[in-house]
PDB file of C-alpha atoms in Angstrom:
ATOM      1  CA  GLU A 769      78.063  69.569  94.939  1.00 83.00           C
ATOM      2  CA  ALA A 770      78.138  72.372  97.839  1.00 83.00           C
ATOM      3  CA  GLN A 771      78.064  75.555  96.323  1.00 92.00           C
ATOM      4  CA  VAL A 772      76.623  79.167  96.428  1.00 95.00           C
ATOM      5  CA  THR A 773      75.028  80.394  92.989  1.00 96.00           C
ATOM      6  CA  GLN A 774      74.596  83.694  91.917  1.00 97.00           C
ATOM      7  CA  ASN A 775      72.465  85.070  89.007  1.00 97.00           C
ATOM      8  CA  PRO A 776      72.914  86.952  86.796  1.00 97.00           C
ATOM      9  CA  ARG A 777      76.689  86.650  86.333  1.00 96.00           C
ATOM     10  CA  TYR A 778      76.733  89.875  84.174  1.00 96.00           C
ATOM     11  CA  LEU A 779      74.398  92.707  84.095  1.00 97.00           C
ATOM     12  CA  ILE A 780      74.383  95.932  82.286  1.00 97.00           C
ATOM     13  CA  THR A 781      71.393  98.431  83.240  1.00 96.00           C
ATOM     14  CA  VAL A 782      70.609 102.059  83.329  1.00 96.00           C
ATOM     15  CA  THR A 783      70.295 104.467  86.411  1.00 97.00           C
ATOM     16  CA  GLY A 784      67.007 103.950  88.041  1.00 96.00           C
ATOM     17  CA  LYS A 785      65.825 100.609  86.750  1.00 97.00           C
ATOM     18  CA  LYS A 786      65.207  98.262  89.650  1.00 97.00           C
ATOM     19  CA  LEU A 787      67.127  95.170  89.648  1.00 97.00           C
ATOM     20  CA  THR A 788      67.615  91.913  91.671  1.00 98.00           C
ATOM     21  CA  VAL A 789      70.674  89.756  92.008  1.00 98.00           C
ATOM     22  CA  THR A 790      69.796  86.231  93.437  1.00 98.00           C
ATOM     23  CA  CYS A 791      71.733  84.125  95.765  1.00 98.00           C
ATOM     24  CA  SER A 792      71.167  80.487  96.715  1.00 98.00           C
ATOM     25  CA  GLN A 793      73.233  78.051  98.819  1.00 97.00           C
ATOM     26  CA  ASN A 794      72.674  74.242  99.240  1.00 95.00           C
ATOM     27  CA  MET A 795      74.848  73.860 102.132  1.00 94.00           C
ATOM     28  CA  ASN A 796      72.078  74.557 104.883  1.00 94.00           C
ATOM     29  CA  HIS A 797      74.095  77.365 106.116  1.00 94.00           C
ATOM     30  CA  GLU A 798      72.712  79.813 108.838  1.00 93.00           C
ATOM     31  CA  TYR A 799      74.648  82.858 107.728  1.00 94.00           C
ATOM     32  CA  MET A 800      74.704  84.784 104.427  1.00 95.00           C
ATOM     33  CA  SER A 801      76.274  87.938 103.385  1.00 95.00           C
ATOM     34  CA  TRP A 802      76.655  90.166 100.571  1.00 97.00           C
ATOM     35  CA  TYR A 803      79.838  91.951  99.434  1.00 96.00           C
ATOM     36  CA  ARG A 804      80.906  94.425  96.762  1.00 96.00           C
ATOM     37  CA  GLN A 805      84.564  94.345  95.388  1.00 93.00           C
ATOM     38  CA  ASP A 806      86.055  97.582  94.135  1.00 92.00           C
ATOM     39  CA  PRO A 807      89.808  97.869  92.846  1.00 87.00           C
ATOM     40  CA  GLY A 808      92.042  98.979  95.499  1.00 84.00           C
ATOM     41  CA  LEU A 809      89.543  98.462  98.337  1.00 86.00           C
ATOM     42  CA  GLY A 810      89.177  94.594  98.456  1.00 86.00           C
ATOM     43  CA  LEU A 811      85.637  93.428  99.339  1.00 91.00           C
ATOM     44  CA  ARG A 812      83.341  95.202 101.639  1.00 94.00           C
ATOM     45  CA  GLN A 813      80.241  94.013 103.320  1.00 94.00           C
ATOM     46  CA  ILE A 814      76.938  95.434 102.335  1.00 97.00           C
ATOM     47  CA  TYR A 815      74.344  93.478 104.238  1.00 96.00           C
ATOM     48  CA  TYR A 816      74.310  90.082 106.050  1.00 94.00           C
ATOM     49  CA  SER A 817      71.814  87.532 107.497  1.00 94.00           C
ATOM     50  CA  MET A 818      72.145  85.265 110.582  1.00 91.00           C
ATOM     51  CA  ASN A 819      68.929  83.299 110.037  1.00 91.00           C
ATOM     52  CA  VAL A 820      65.488  83.452 108.110  1.00 93.00           C
ATOM     53  CA  GLU A 821      63.809  87.069 108.607  1.00 91.00           C
ATOM     54  CA  VAL A 822      66.975  88.420 110.356  1.00 91.00           C
ATOM     55  CA  THR A 823      68.799  90.813 108.431  1.00 94.00           C
ATOM     56  CA  ASP A 824      71.146  93.773 109.189  1.00 94.00           C
ATOM     57  CA  LYS A 825      73.470  96.437 107.623  1.00 94.00           C
ATOM     58  CA  GLY A 826      77.026  95.888 106.985  1.00 93.00           C
ATOM     59  CA  ASP A 827      79.568  98.373 106.298  1.00 92.00           C
ATOM     60  CA  VAL A 828      78.128  99.893 102.972  1.00 96.00           C
ATOM     61  CA  PRO A 829      74.332  99.381 102.849  1.00 97.00           C
ATOM     62  CA  GLU A 830      73.249 102.450 101.182  1.00 97.00           C
ATOM     63  CA  GLY A 831      71.209 102.127  98.130  1.00 97.00           C
ATOM     64  CA  TYR A 832      70.655  98.268  98.675  1.00 98.00           C
ATOM     65  CA  LYS A 833      67.853  95.975 100.259  1.00 97.00           C
ATOM     66  CA  VAL A 834      67.868  92.317 100.926  1.00 97.00           C
ATOM     67  CA  SER A 835      65.491  89.572 102.253  1.00 96.00           C
ATOM     68  CA  ARG A 836      65.759  86.417 103.758  1.00 97.00           C
ATOM     69  CA  LYS A 837      62.263  84.453 103.449  1.00 96.00           C
ATOM     70  CA  GLU A 838      64.128  81.133 103.019  1.00 96.00           C
ATOM     71  CA  LYS A 839      67.238  79.800 104.542  1.00 96.00           C
ATOM     72  CA  ARG A 840      68.776  79.032 101.157  1.00 97.00           C
ATOM     73  CA  ASN A 841      68.010  82.029  99.384  1.00 98.00           C
ATOM     74  CA  PHE A 842      69.434  85.744 100.102  1.00 98.00           C
ATOM     75  CA  PRO A 843      68.733  88.129  97.126  1.00 98.00           C
ATOM     76  CA  LEU A 844      70.063  91.689  96.759  1.00 98.00           C
ATOM     77  CA  ILE A 845      67.779  94.252  95.610  1.00 98.00           C
ATOM     78  CA  LEU A 846      68.819  97.562  93.891  1.00 97.00           C
ATOM     79  CA  GLU A 847      65.802  99.788  94.100  1.00 95.00           C
ATOM     80  CA  SER A 848      67.138 102.593  92.054  1.00 97.00           C
ATOM     81  CA  PRO A 849      70.590 101.865  90.764  1.00 97.00           C
ATOM     82  CA  SER A 850      73.210 104.491  90.230  1.00 97.00           C
ATOM     83  CA  PRO A 851      76.541 104.520  88.534  1.00 97.00           C
ATOM     84  CA  ASN A 852      78.630 104.481  91.709  1.00 96.00           C
ATOM     85  CA  GLN A 853      77.070 100.888  92.455  1.00 98.00           C
ATOM     86  CA  THR A 854      78.945  99.584  89.408  1.00 98.00           C
ATOM     87  CA  SER A 855      80.984  96.855  90.996  1.00 97.00           C
ATOM     88  CA  LEU A 856      81.572  93.108  91.395  1.00 95.00           C
ATOM     89  CA  TYR A 857      79.191  91.589  93.777  1.00 97.00           C
ATOM     90  CA  PHE A 858      79.682  88.378  95.942  1.00 96.00           C
ATOM     91  CA  CYS A 859      77.278  86.513  97.967  1.00 97.00           C
ATOM     92  CA  ALA A 860      78.803  84.328 100.743  1.00 95.00           C
ATOM     93  CA  SER A 861      77.411  81.752 103.238  1.00 95.00           C
ATOM     94  CA  SER A 862      78.809  80.210 106.195  1.00 92.00           C
ATOM     95  CA  PRO A 863      77.776  77.742 108.879  1.00 89.00           C
ATOM     96  CA  GLY A 864      78.765  80.152 111.635  1.00 79.00           C
ATOM     97  CA  GLU A 865      81.017  83.133 112.400  1.00 69.00           C
ATOM     98  CA  ASP A 866      84.014  81.712 110.651  1.00 73.00           C
ATOM     99  CA  THR A 867      84.831  80.371 107.105  1.00 84.00           C
ATOM    100  CA  GLN A 868      82.688  81.899 104.410  1.00 90.00           C
ATOM    101  CA  TYR A 869      81.971  80.168 101.005  1.00 92.00           C
ATOM    102  CA  PHE A 870      81.578  82.732  98.151  1.00 94.00           C
ATOM    103  CA  GLY A 871      79.619  82.470  94.942  1.00 95.00           C
ATOM    104  CA  PRO A 872      81.137  83.188  91.505  1.00 93.00           C
ATOM    105  CA  GLY A 873      80.242  86.930  91.494  1.00 95.00           C
ATOM    106  CA  THR A 874      77.970  89.267  89.529  1.00 97.00           C
ATOM    107  CA  ARG A 875      79.511  92.008  87.602  1.00 96.00           C
ATOM    108  CA  LEU A 876      77.256  94.924  87.437  1.00 98.00           C
ATOM    109  CA  THR A 877      77.366  97.902  85.334  1.00 98.00           C
ATOM    110  CA  VAL A 878      74.916 100.794  85.701  1.00 97.00           C
ATOM    111  CA  LEU A 879      74.991 103.375  83.054  1.00 96.00           C
TER     112      LEU A 879
ATOM    113  CA  GLY B 551      88.282 100.428 113.317  1.00 87.00           C
ATOM    114  CA  ASP B 552      89.729  97.299 112.157  1.00 91.00           C
ATOM    115  CA  SER B 553      91.724  97.095 109.033  1.00 94.00           C
ATOM    116  CA  VAL B 554      94.001  94.844 106.949  1.00 95.00           C
ATOM    117  CA  THR B 555      96.994  96.155 104.835  1.00 95.00           C
ATOM    118  CA  GLN B 556      98.737  93.946 102.184  1.00 94.00           C
ATOM    119  CA  MET B 557     101.686  94.612  99.945  1.00 87.00           C
ATOM    120  CA  GLU B 558     100.683  96.356  96.603  1.00 84.00           C
ATOM    121  CA  GLY B 559     100.930  94.270  93.316  1.00 85.00           C
ATOM    122  CA  PRO B 560     101.271  93.104  90.816  1.00 94.00           C
ATOM    123  CA  VAL B 561     103.841  90.717  91.832  1.00 96.00           C
ATOM    124  CA  THR B 562     105.638  88.817  88.904  1.00 97.00           C
ATOM    125  CA  LEU B 563     107.754  85.761  89.602  1.00 97.00           C
ATOM    126  CA  SER B 564     109.258  82.910  87.724  1.00 97.00           C
ATOM    127  CA  GLU B 565     108.060  79.438  88.139  1.00 97.00           C
ATOM    128  CA  GLU B 566     109.757  77.674  91.286  1.00 97.00           C
ATOM    129  CA  ALA B 567     110.522  81.105  92.811  1.00 97.00           C
ATOM    130  CA  PHE B 568     109.739  81.651  96.578  1.00 97.00           C
ATOM    131  CA  LEU B 569     106.673  83.865  97.441  1.00 97.00           C
ATOM    132  CA  THR B 570     106.094  86.072 100.141  1.00 97.00           C
ATOM    133  CA  ILE B 571     103.013  88.518 100.347  1.00 97.00           C
ATOM    134  CA  ASN B 572     102.869  90.738 103.286  1.00 97.00           C
ATOM    135  CA  CYS B 573      99.894  91.197 105.389  1.00 97.00           C
ATOM    136  CA  THR B 574      99.539  93.320 108.505  1.00 97.00           C
ATOM    137  CA  TYR B 575      96.449  93.968 110.564  1.00 97.00           C
ATOM    138  CA  THR B 576      95.047  96.503 113.001  1.00 96.00           C
ATOM    139  CA  ALA B 577      92.232  95.061 115.131  1.00 93.00           C
ATOM    140  CA  THR B 578      91.278  94.758 118.808  1.00 89.00           C
ATOM    141  CA  GLY B 579      91.292  91.488 120.642  1.00 88.00           C
ATOM    142  CA  TYR B 580      92.147  88.228 118.956  1.00 89.00           C
ATOM    143  CA  PRO B 581      90.521  88.002 115.331  1.00 93.00           C
ATOM    144  CA  SER B 582      90.629  85.048 113.133  1.00 94.00           C
ATOM    145  CA  LEU B 583      93.075  85.511 110.123  1.00 96.00           C
ATOM    146  CA  PHE B 584      92.396  84.209 106.638  1.00 96.00           C
ATOM    147  CA  TRP B 585      93.880  84.181 103.121  1.00 97.00           C
ATOM    148  CA  TYR B 586      91.533  83.774 100.091  1.00 96.00           C
ATOM    149  CA  VAL B 587      92.496  83.347  96.589  1.00 96.00           C
ATOM    150  CA  GLN B 588      90.594  84.673  93.552  1.00 93.00           C
ATOM    151  CA  TYR B 589      91.386  82.827  90.170  1.00 93.00           C
ATOM    152  CA  PRO B 590      90.483  84.786  87.038  1.00 88.00           C
ATOM    153  CA  GLY B 591      86.773  84.821  86.554  1.00 83.00           C
ATOM    154  CA  GLU B 592      85.894  83.030  89.815  1.00 86.00           C
ATOM    155  CA  GLY B 593      84.707  83.688  93.309  1.00 87.00           C
ATOM    156  CA  LEU B 594      86.914  83.718  96.319  1.00 92.00           C
ATOM    157  CA  GLN B 595      88.165  80.346  97.940  1.00 93.00           C
ATOM    158  CA  LEU B 596      89.649  80.000 101.238  1.00 94.00           C
ATOM    159  CA  LEU B 597      93.210  79.203 101.109  1.00 97.00           C
ATOM    160  CA  LEU B 598      94.209  78.849 104.680  1.00 97.00           C
ATOM    161  CA  LYS B 599      93.230  80.444 108.214  1.00 95.00           C
ATOM    162  CA  ALA B 600      94.609  80.788 111.555  1.00 96.00           C
ATOM    163  CA  THR B 601      92.354  81.295 114.798  1.00 93.00           C
ATOM    164  CA  LYS B 602      94.884  82.163 117.488  1.00 92.00           C
ATOM    165  CA  ALA B 603      98.451  83.552 117.870  1.00 93.00           C
ATOM    166  CA  ASP B 604     101.306  81.486 116.758  1.00 95.00           C
ATOM    167  CA  ASP B 605      99.003  79.178 114.739  1.00 96.00           C
ATOM    168  CA  LYS B 606     100.231  78.266 111.188  1.00 97.00           C
ATOM    169  CA  GLY B 607      97.702  77.872 108.538  1.00 97.00           C
ATOM    170  CA  SER B 608      98.936  75.782 105.451  1.00 97.00           C
ATOM    171  CA  ASN B 609      97.281  74.404 102.139  1.00 97.00           C
ATOM    172  CA  LYS B 610      98.674  73.464  98.898  1.00 95.00           C
ATOM    173  CA  GLY B 611     102.291  74.241  99.835  1.00 97.00           C
ATOM    174  CA  PHE B 612     101.215  77.948 100.954  1.00 98.00           C
ATOM    175  CA  GLU B 613     101.779  78.833 104.641  1.00 98.00           C
ATOM    176  CA  ALA B 614     101.091  81.705 107.088  1.00 98.00           C
ATOM    177  CA  THR B 615     101.837  82.069 110.602  1.00 98.00           C
ATOM    178  CA  TYR B 616      99.576  84.410 112.909  1.00 97.00           C
ATOM    179  CA  ARG B 617     102.020  86.768 114.469  1.00 96.00           C
ATOM    180  CA  LYS B 618     100.365  88.725 117.235  1.00 94.00           C
ATOM    181  CA  GLU B 619     103.411  90.627 118.297  1.00 94.00           C
ATOM    182  CA  THR B 620     103.936  92.081 114.973  1.00 96.00           C
ATOM    183  CA  THR B 621     100.220  91.983 113.999  1.00 96.00           C
ATOM    184  CA  SER B 622     101.211  90.160 110.795  1.00 97.00           C
ATOM    185  CA  PHE B 623     100.043  87.009 108.614  1.00 98.00           C
ATOM    186  CA  HIS B 624     102.328  87.003 105.864  1.00 98.00           C
ATOM    187  CA  LEU B 625     101.837  84.366 103.095  1.00 98.00           C
ATOM    188  CA  GLU B 626     104.724  82.157 101.800  1.00 98.00           C
ATOM    189  CA  LYS B 627     105.292  79.491  99.307  1.00 98.00           C
ATOM    190  CA  GLY B 628     108.620  77.806  98.548  1.00 96.00           C
ATOM    191  CA  SER B 629     108.069  77.229  94.915  1.00 96.00           C
ATOM    192  CA  VAL B 630     105.383  78.753  93.025  1.00 97.00           C
ATOM    193  CA  GLN B 631     103.718  77.387  89.764  1.00 97.00           C
ATOM    194  CA  VAL B 632     102.119  79.054  86.863  1.00 96.00           C
ATOM    195  CA  SER B 633      98.693  77.666  88.218  1.00 95.00           C
ATOM    196  CA  ASP B 634      99.205  79.991  91.455  1.00 97.00           C
ATOM    197  CA  SER B 635      98.697  83.055  89.267  1.00 97.00           C
ATOM    198  CA  ALA B 636      95.688  84.818  91.090  1.00 96.00           C
ATOM    199  CA  VAL B 637      94.644  87.535  93.375  1.00 94.00           C
ATOM    200  CA  TYR B 638      95.261  86.844  97.037  1.00 96.00           C
ATOM    201  CA  PHE B 639      93.387  88.532  99.671  1.00 95.00           C
ATOM    202  CA  CYS B 640      94.248  88.694 103.522  1.00 96.00           C
ATOM    203  CA  ALA B 641      91.312  89.061 105.581  1.00 95.00           C
ATOM    204  CA  LEU B 642      90.385  88.944 109.369  1.00 94.00           C
ATOM    205  CA  SER B 643      87.252  88.260 111.162  1.00 92.00           C
ATOM    206  CA  GLN B 644      85.976  89.488 114.741  1.00 89.00           C
ATOM    207  CA  GLY B 645      83.216  86.805 114.529  1.00 83.00           C
ATOM    208  CA  ASN B 646      80.584  89.430 114.510  1.00 81.00           C
ATOM    209  CA  GLN B 647      78.077  90.838 112.127  1.00 79.00           C
ATOM    210  CA  GLY B 648      77.405  87.364 110.565  1.00 81.00           C
ATOM    211  CA  GLY B 649      81.190  86.499 110.437  1.00 82.00           C
ATOM    212  CA  LYS B 650      81.958  89.506 108.495  1.00 87.00           C
ATOM    213  CA  LEU B 651      85.299  89.535 106.873  1.00 90.00           C
ATOM    214  CA  ILE B 652      87.481  92.692 106.647  1.00 92.00           C
ATOM    215  CA  PHE B 653      89.730  92.391 103.622  1.00 93.00           C
ATOM    216  CA  GLY B 654      93.005  93.898 102.472  1.00 93.00           C
ATOM    217  CA  GLN B 655      92.909  95.241  98.995  1.00 92.00           C
ATOM    218  CA  GLY B 656      94.389  92.112  97.382  1.00 93.00           C
ATOM    219  CA  THR B 657      97.715  91.176  95.795  1.00 94.00           C
ATOM    220  CA  GLU B 658      97.808  90.189  92.235  1.00 95.00           C
ATOM    221  CA  LEU B 659     100.250  87.357  91.431  1.00 97.00           C
ATOM    222  CA  SER B 660     101.534  86.603  87.963  1.00 96.00           C
ATOM    223  CA  VAL B 661     103.940  83.462  87.684  1.00 97.00           C
ATOM    224  CA  LYS B 662     105.766  83.067  84.388  1.00 97.00           C
ATOM    225  CA  PRO B 663     107.219  79.802  83.045  1.00 95.00           C
TER     226      PRO B 663
END
């Protein structure tokens, strides 16, 4: 089944404790992105990647890192999480600059 | 910069009622327009899209027409079902930044039996 998977689905952590949210897609898509969803704001792009080893900032990149060492994986790294990063995070992939396919989401709470 | 504005929710309808969710956008050029749907506890799924002016996207009884003159992409369905209860997002893409989508704030739809 073609899909985008994320882990964990739920995470509660404390300020400053480094964490990684994994994302993997099995559709051989070139493009991958991370978004965060906040009430009243819709989804906003954090980072994106157009190929292996090619990543760039989206609209809200502060406090986040990403890497793209393999085509299928695109982890999101929070080196020192803060409470304002409490949010619902979605990974997405696409075969080009068109329709994006979203993962199920990761709900992160930073205390 | 580019932006998308949707009607505020929540929208509550009875089963078989007519649905309209308004969406307008501000953008340069000719973006592609999308409607995504998010069912409770799930990720976003593409509902329909249109890539040029006057195109009509349709899927599962939902329709939306790309209106360049009014910069709108309103979502409609003639007869909603309880299973249509979800959050609906209007979005645009300029085809840059890895296909970045610019989303509206989402409209929650609740359909009662």
